[in-house]
DNA sequence: ACCTGAACACCGTTCAAGT
DNA sequence: ACCTGAACACCGTTCAAGT
């Protein structure tokens, strides 16, 4: 309940304006009571991040070429990020979004394996793609993308172009 | 002098621990005096970011294939980012690093043009590459890269692999 | 086991008063 | 023009005292 309330405040006003005291007020509780359930503010933010990323535990890529599967996976990650952009913006800046061996990670490696990438390169290429797409989403969530590309285009124009380019890059080594 | 002193504190202890009061102490000055030279803390951080990014105004790519030039440019950006990683980490999170029509941007577009990319795609592809590399550097500066790839490898292994993949992606459309 | 009030050591910022 | 002390409205966190 604490985490959900914190997430509500973050979604509404940003991480910047979440304080233990405001959170307590939102919960109708004494500010100090919170410290009996969460160690400190950093742990609170960590908990909220896990709440959100665990919410996307079930990731499925239906059939299609490996290119379509990669694209689908990237958009899945994007949907997750944009649903709570204020939180994700913070989580990226403290390194807390991409979980190695998480469901996203496993699916990614499976798709790369299916694409015919030689086994010793699967994990490394997976990691590279994960940070590239993660970083890409960070630029979308912090406004850089909109500033550089967004001029009157569809919201996902930049993201889509970038994913195309990454897929071509992977294609060059299968 | 204010900006340089702020940068010193940020390099040493991170943006987190820069306060107007600490900065004043470092300068041997009354905390309130600073407000006569800078509007507020956000403006201060913005000024420090400009101080650093303007320091890299002269970007040259010597001859070689366009692939080598792109790689060289990417590493130039990386050097700039890692030289003040605490600051850049913050600047990325508020969207303040990549300057459209900055020297980096112009060089990037020139290289893409030289690679033979059709003119209408030069700017768009340039923007996509800029956010991809920017986001990539953010993951390096915040530790994600090290966590996912760094295990005993050279420091720039992940970055190098990612740049290879991006170059292959560009190659697919020239 | 959980709650709470008071307190500590900080913040950014405003503003009237000084030189 | 620049500086400064006091003050305001906040922070996160600790801790002894309560139930």
Coordinates of C-alpha atoms (C1' of nucleotides) in Angstrom, one line a residue:
Chain A
X1 CA 0.0 0.0 0.0
X2 CA 2.9 2.3 0.8
X3 CA 4.5 1.5 -2.6
X4 CA 1.3 1.9 -4.5
X5 CA 0.7 5.3 -2.8
X6 CA 4.3 6.4 -3.6
X7 CA 3.8 5.3 -7.2
X8 CA 0.6 7.4 -7.5
X9 CA 2.5 10.5 -6.3
X10 CA 5.4 9.9 -8.6
X11 CA 3.1 9.3 -11.6
X12 CA 1.3 12.5 -10.8
X13 CA 4.1 14.9 -9.8
X14 CA 7.5 13.2 -10.4
X15 CA 10.0 11.6 -8.2
X16 CA 11.4 15.1 -7.3
X17 CA 8.2 15.9 -5.4
X18 CA 7.9 12.7 -3.5
X19 CA 8.8 13.2 0.2
X20 CA 8.4 10.9 3.1
X21 CA 6.2 13.5 4.7
X22 CA 4.0 14.0 1.7
X23 CA 3.7 10.3 1.3
X24 CA 2.7 10.0 5.0
X25 CA 0.1 12.7 4.5
X26 CA -1.3 10.9 1.5
X27 CA -1.6 7.7 3.6
X28 CA -3.1 9.6 6.5
X29 CA -0.2 8.4 8.7
X30 CA 2.6 9.8 10.8
X31 CA 5.7 10.4 8.7
X32 CA 7.8 8.3 11.1
X33 CA 5.6 5.3 10.9
X34 CA 6.8 4.6 7.3
X35 CA 10.3 3.9 8.6
X36 CA 8.9 0.8 10.2
X37 CA 8.1 -0.7 6.8
X38 CA 10.9 0.7 4.6
X39 CA 14.5 1.4 5.5
X40 CA 14.8 4.8 3.9
X41 CA 13.8 6.8 0.9
X42 CA 16.2 5.0 -1.5
X43 CA 14.8 1.7 -0.5
X44 CA 11.3 3.1 -1.0
X45 CA 12.1 4.1 -4.6
X46 CA 13.8 0.8 -5.2
X47 CA 10.6 -0.9 -4.0
X48 CA 8.4 1.2 -6.3
X49 CA 10.7 0.3 -9.2
X50 CA 10.4 -3.4 -8.5
X51 CA 6.6 -3.0 -8.1
X52 CA 6.5 -1.7 -11.7
X53 CA 9.0 -3.9 -13.4
X54 CA 7.6 -7.0 -11.7
X55 CA 4.2 -6.0 -13.1
X56 CA 5.6 -7.0 -16.6
X57 CA 6.7 -10.4 -15.6
X58 CA 4.8 -12.2 -18.4
X59 CA 6.3 -11.3 -21.7
X60 CA 5.3 -13.2 -24.8
X61 CA 6.4 -12.9 -28.3
X62 CA 4.1 -14.6 -30.7
X63 CA 5.3 -16.1 -33.9
X64 CA 6.8 -14.2 -36.9
X65 CA 10.3 -13.6 -38.1
X66 CA 13.0 -12.9 -35.5
X67 CA 12.9 -9.3 -36.7
X68 CA 9.2 -9.0 -35.8
X69 CA 9.9 -10.7 -32.5
X70 CA 12.7 -8.3 -31.6
X71 CA 10.5 -5.3 -32.6
X72 CA 7.7 -6.6 -30.5
X73 CA 9.9 -7.1 -27.5
X74 CA 11.3 -3.6 -27.9
X75 CA 7.8 -2.1 -28.0
X76 CA 6.9 -4.1 -24.9
X77 CA 9.8 -2.5 -23.1
X78 CA 8.7 0.9 -24.4
X79 CA 5.1 0.4 -23.2
X80 CA 6.4 -0.5 -19.7
X81 CA 8.6 2.6 -19.6
X82 CA 6.1 5.1 -20.8
X83 CA 3.4 3.8 -18.5
X84 CA 5.4 5.3 -15.5
X85 CA 7.8 7.6 -17.2
X86 CA 8.5 9.7 -14.1
X87 CA 9.6 6.6 -12.2
X88 CA 11.5 5.1 -15.1
X89 CA 13.4 8.4 -15.6
X90 CA 14.6 8.1 -12.1
X91 CA 15.3 4.4 -12.2
X92 CA 17.4 4.8 -15.2
X93 CA 19.5 7.5 -13.5
X94 CA 20.3 5.1 -10.6
X95 CA 20.6 2.0 -12.8
X96 CA 17.7 -0.1 -11.7
X97 CA 15.6 -0.9 -14.8
X98 CA 17.3 -3.7 -16.7
X99 CA 17.4 -6.9 -14.7
X100 CA 19.9 -9.5 -16.0
X101 CA 18.2 -12.9 -16.2
X102 CA 14.8 -11.2 -15.9
X103 CA 11.9 -12.3 -18.1
X104 CA 12.8 -9.6 -20.7
X105 CA 16.4 -10.7 -20.8
X106 CA 15.6 -14.4 -21.3
X107 CA 13.1 -13.7 -24.0
X108 CA 15.6 -11.5 -25.8
X109 CA 18.3 -14.2 -25.7
X110 CA 15.8 -16.8 -26.9
X111 CA 14.9 -14.6 -29.9
X112 CA 18.6 -14.0 -30.8
X113 CA 19.2 -17.8 -30.5
X114 CA 16.3 -18.4 -32.8
X115 CA 17.7 -15.9 -35.3
X116 CA 20.7 -18.1 -35.7
X117 CA 23.3 -16.1 -33.7
X118 CA 26.2 -18.2 -32.7
X119 CA 25.8 -19.2 -29.0
X120 CA 28.9 -17.5 -27.6
X121 CA 27.6 -14.2 -29.0
X122 CA 24.0 -14.5 -27.8
X123 CA 24.5 -13.2 -24.3
X124 CA 26.9 -10.4 -25.3
X125 CA 24.7 -9.2 -28.2
X126 CA 21.7 -9.5 -25.9
X127 CA 23.4 -7.2 -23.3
X128 CA 24.4 -4.7 -26.0
X129 CA 20.8 -4.6 -27.3
X130 CA 19.4 -4.3 -23.8
X131 CA 21.5 -1.2 -23.0
X132 CA 20.9 0.3 -26.4
X133 CA 17.2 0.0 -26.1
X134 CA 17.3 1.0 -22.4
X135 CA 19.3 4.1 -23.2
X136 CA 17.0 4.8 -26.1
X137 CA 14.0 4.7 -23.9
X138 CA 15.7 7.0 -21.4
X139 CA 16.1 9.6 -24.1
X140 CA 12.4 9.2 -24.9
X141 CA 11.4 9.6 -21.3
X142 CA 13.6 12.6 -20.6
X143 CA 12.5 14.5 -23.7
X144 CA 15.7 14.4 -25.8
X145 CA 14.0 12.2 -28.4
X146 CA 11.1 14.6 -28.8
X147 CA 13.5 17.6 -29.0
X148 CA 15.6 16.0 -31.7
X149 CA 13.0 14.1 -33.8
X150 CA 9.5 14.7 -32.5
X151 CA 8.7 17.8 -34.6
X152 CA 5.2 16.9 -35.7
X153 CA 5.9 13.3 -36.2
X154 CA 4.2 10.4 -34.6
X155 CA 5.2 9.7 -31.0
X156 CA 7.2 6.6 -31.8
X157 CA 8.9 7.7 -35.0
X158 CA 12.3 8.0 -33.5
X159 CA 11.9 4.8 -31.5
X160 CA 10.8 2.9 -34.6
X161 CA 13.7 4.2 -36.7
X162 CA 16.1 3.3 -34.0
X163 CA 14.8 -0.2 -33.7
X164 CA 15.0 -0.7 -37.4
X165 CA 18.6 0.3 -37.3
X166 CA 19.3 -2.1 -34.5
X167 CA 17.6 -4.9 -36.3
X168 CA 19.7 -4.3 -39.4
X169 CA 22.8 -4.3 -37.2
X170 CA 21.8 -7.7 -35.7
X171 CA 21.0 -9.0 -39.2
X172 CA 24.6 -8.2 -40.2
X173 CA 25.9 -10.8 -37.8
X174 CA 23.5 -13.8 -38.1
Chain B
X1 CA 34.7 30.7 -11.0
X2 CA 31.4 29.7 -9.5
X3 CA 30.8 27.2 -12.2
X4 CA 34.3 25.8 -12.0
X5 CA 34.0 25.4 -8.3
X6 CA 30.7 23.7 -8.7
X7 CA 32.2 21.3 -11.3
X8 CA 35.0 20.4 -8.9
X9 CA 32.5 19.5 -6.2
X10 CA 30.4 17.5 -8.6
X11 CA 33.4 15.6 -10.0
X12 CA 34.5 14.8 -6.5
X13 CA 31.2 13.9 -4.8
X14 CA 28.4 13.9 -7.3
X15 CA 25.5 16.2 -8.1
X16 CA 23.6 14.9 -5.2
X17 CA 26.0 16.4 -2.7
X18 CA 26.3 19.8 -4.3
X19 CA 24.4 22.4 -2.3
X20 CA 24.4 26.2 -2.6
X21 CA 25.7 26.3 1.0
X22 CA 28.5 23.9 0.4
X23 CA 29.5 25.7 -2.8
X24 CA 29.6 29.0 -0.9
X25 CA 31.8 27.4 1.7
X26 CA 34.1 26.1 -1.0
X27 CA 34.3 29.6 -2.4
X28 CA 34.7 31.3 1.0
X29 CA 31.6 33.3 0.4
X30 CA 28.2 33.9 1.9
X31 CA 25.7 31.4 0.6
X32 CA 23.3 34.2 -0.5
X33 CA 25.9 36.0 -2.5
X34 CA 25.7 33.3 -5.2
X35 CA 22.2 34.3 -6.0
X36 CA 23.5 37.5 -7.4
X37 CA 25.3 35.6 -10.1
X38 CA 23.0 32.7 -10.8
X39 CA 19.3 32.6 -10.7
X40 CA 18.9 29.3 -8.8
X41 CA 20.3 25.8 -8.4
X42 CA 18.8 24.5 -11.7
X43 CA 20.5 27.4 -13.6
X44 CA 23.7 26.7 -11.8
X45 CA 23.7 23.0 -13.0
X46 CA 22.7 24.1 -16.5
X47 CA 25.7 26.5 -16.5
X48 CA 28.1 23.8 -15.4
X49 CA 26.8 21.5 -18.1
X50 CA 27.4 24.2 -20.7
X51 CA 30.8 24.8 -19.3
X52 CA 31.7 21.2 -20.0
X53 CA 30.0 20.6 -23.3
X54 CA 31.3 23.9 -24.7
X55 CA 34.8 22.7 -23.7
X56 CA 34.5 20.1 -26.6
X57 CA 33.7 22.6 -29.3
X58 CA 36.4 21.5 -31.6
X59 CA 35.7 18.1 -32.9
X60 CA 37.7 16.8 -35.8
X61 CA 37.5 13.5 -37.6
X62 CA 40.5 12.8 -39.6
X63 CA 40.4 10.8 -42.8
X64 CA 39.5 7.1 -43.1
X65 CA 36.3 5.3 -44.1
X66 CA 33.0 6.7 -42.9
X67 CA 32.9 3.7 -40.6
X68 CA 36.1 4.8 -38.9
X69 CA 34.9 8.4 -38.8
X70 CA 31.7 7.4 -37.1
X71 CA 33.6 5.3 -34.6
X72 CA 36.0 8.1 -33.9
X73 CA 33.1 10.5 -33.3
X74 CA 31.4 8.1 -30.9
X75 CA 34.6 7.7 -28.9
X76 CA 35.0 11.5 -28.8
X77 CA 31.5 11.7 -27.2
X78 CA 32.4 9.0 -24.8
X79 CA 35.6 10.7 -23.7
X80 CA 33.7 13.9 -23.0
X81 CA 31.0 12.0 -21.0
X82 CA 33.4 9.9 -18.9
X83 CA 35.6 13.0 -18.1
X84 CA 32.8 14.3 -15.9
X85 CA 30.5 11.3 -15.4
X86 CA 28.8 12.6 -12.3
X87 CA 27.7 15.7 -14.1
X88 CA 26.8 14.0 -17.4
X89 CA 24.7 11.5 -15.4
X90 CA 22.6 14.3 -14.1
X91 CA 22.6 16.2 -17.4
X92 CA 21.2 13.1 -19.2
X93 CA 18.4 12.8 -16.7
X94 CA 17.3 16.4 -17.3
X95 CA 17.9 16.3 -21.1
X96 CA 20.7 18.7 -21.6
X97 CA 23.6 16.9 -23.2
X98 CA 22.9 16.6 -26.9
X99 CA 22.7 20.0 -28.6
X100 CA 21.0 20.0 -32.0
X101 CA 23.2 21.9 -34.4
X102 CA 26.1 21.7 -32.0
X103 CA 29.6 20.9 -33.4
X104 CA 29.0 17.2 -32.7
X105 CA 25.8 17.2 -34.5
X106 CA 27.2 18.9 -37.6
X107 CA 30.1 16.5 -37.8
X108 CA 27.8 13.5 -37.5
X109 CA 25.6 14.7 -40.4
X110 CA 28.7 15.5 -42.5
X111 CA 30.0 12.0 -42.0
X112 CA 26.6 10.4 -42.9
X113 CA 26.5 12.6 -46.0
X114 CA 30.0 11.4 -46.9
X115 CA 28.9 7.8 -46.4
X116 CA 26.4 8.3 -49.2
X117 CA 23.2 8.4 -47.2
X118 CA 20.4 10.1 -49.2
X119 CA 20.0 13.7 -48.1
X120 CA 16.4 13.5 -46.7
X121 CA 17.6 10.7 -44.4
X122 CA 20.8 12.3 -43.1
X123 CA 19.2 14.5 -40.4
X124 CA 16.8 11.8 -39.2
X125 CA 19.4 9.1 -39.1
X126 CA 21.8 11.6 -37.4
X127 CA 19.2 12.2 -34.7
X128 CA 18.6 8.5 -34.2
X129 CA 22.3 7.8 -33.9
X130 CA 22.7 10.7 -31.5
X131 CA 20.1 9.5 -29.1
X132 CA 21.3 5.9 -29.4
X133 CA 24.9 6.8 -28.6
X134 CA 23.7 9.3 -25.9
X135 CA 21.5 6.7 -24.3
X136 CA 24.3 4.2 -24.6
X137 CA 26.7 6.5 -22.7
X138 CA 24.1 7.1 -20.1
X139 CA 24.1 3.3 -19.4
X140 CA 27.9 3.4 -19.2
X141 CA 27.9 6.4 -16.8
X142 CA 25.2 5.0 -14.5
X143 CA 26.7 1.5 -14.2
X144 CA 24.2 -0.6 -16.2
X145 CA 26.8 -1.4 -18.8
X146 CA 29.3 -2.5 -16.3
X147 CA 26.7 -4.7 -14.6
X148 CA 25.6 -6.3 -17.8
X149 CA 28.8 -6.7 -19.7
X150 CA 31.8 -5.4 -17.7
X151 CA 32.6 -8.7 -16.0
X152 CA 36.4 -8.7 -16.4
X153 CA 36.3 -7.3 -19.8
X154 CA 38.0 -4.1 -21.0
X155 CA 36.2 -0.9 -20.0
X156 CA 35.0 -0.1 -23.5
X157 CA 34.0 -3.6 -24.6
X158 CA 30.3 -3.0 -24.4
X159 CA 30.6 0.4 -26.0
X160 CA 32.7 -0.9 -28.8
X161 CA 30.3 -3.8 -29.6
X162 CA 27.4 -1.4 -29.6
X163 CA 29.1 1.0 -31.9
X164 CA 29.9 -1.9 -34.3
X165 CA 26.3 -2.8 -34.3
X166 CA 25.2 0.7 -35.0
X167 CA 27.7 1.1 -37.9
X168 CA 26.4 -2.2 -39.4
X169 CA 22.9 -0.7 -39.1
X170 CA 23.9 2.4 -41.0
X171 CA 25.7 0.4 -43.6
X172 CA 22.5 -1.4 -44.3
X173 CA 20.9 1.8 -45.6
X174 CA 23.7 3.5 -47.6
Chain C
dA1 C1' 5.4 -5.1 17.1
dC2 C1' 4.0 -0.9 15.7
dC3 C1' 3.3 4.2 16.4
dT4 C1' 4.7 9.0 17.6
dG5 C1' 6.5 13.6 19.0
dA6 C1' 10.4 16.1 19.4
dA7 C1' 14.7 17.0 17.8
dC8 C1' 19.0 17.2 14.7
dA9 C1' 21.3 18.5 10.8
dC10 C1' 20.6 19.8 6.8
dC11 C1' 18.2 22.0 2.3
dG12 C1' 16.7 26.2 -1.5
dT13 C1' 15.1 30.6 -1.6
dT14 C1' 13.3 35.5 -0.3
dC15 C1' 13.9 39.8 1.4
dA16 C1' 15.0 43.8 4.0
dA17 C1' 18.9 46.0 5.4
dG18 C1' 23.4 47.2 4.8
dT19 C1' 28.2 48.9 2.0
Chain D
dA1 C1' 26.0 46.9 -7.8
dC2 C1' 27.0 43.6 -4.7
dC3 C1' 26.9 41.5 0.0
dT4 C1' 24.6 39.6 4.2
dG5 C1' 21.9 38.0 8.3
dA6 C1' 17.6 36.4 9.5
dA7 C1' 13.8 34.0 8.4
dC8 C1' 10.5 30.7 5.9
dA9 C1' 9.1 26.5 4.4
dC10 C1' 10.6 22.6 3.7
dC11 C1' 13.7 18.0 3.8
dG12 C1' 15.6 12.8 5.6
dT13 C1' 16.5 10.5 9.6
dT14 C1' 17.2 9.2 14.7
dC15 C1' 15.6 8.1 19.0
dA16 C1' 13.4 7.8 23.3
dA17 C1' 9.0 7.3 24.9
dG18 C1' 4.7 5.5 24.4
dT19 C1' 0.6 1.5 23.3

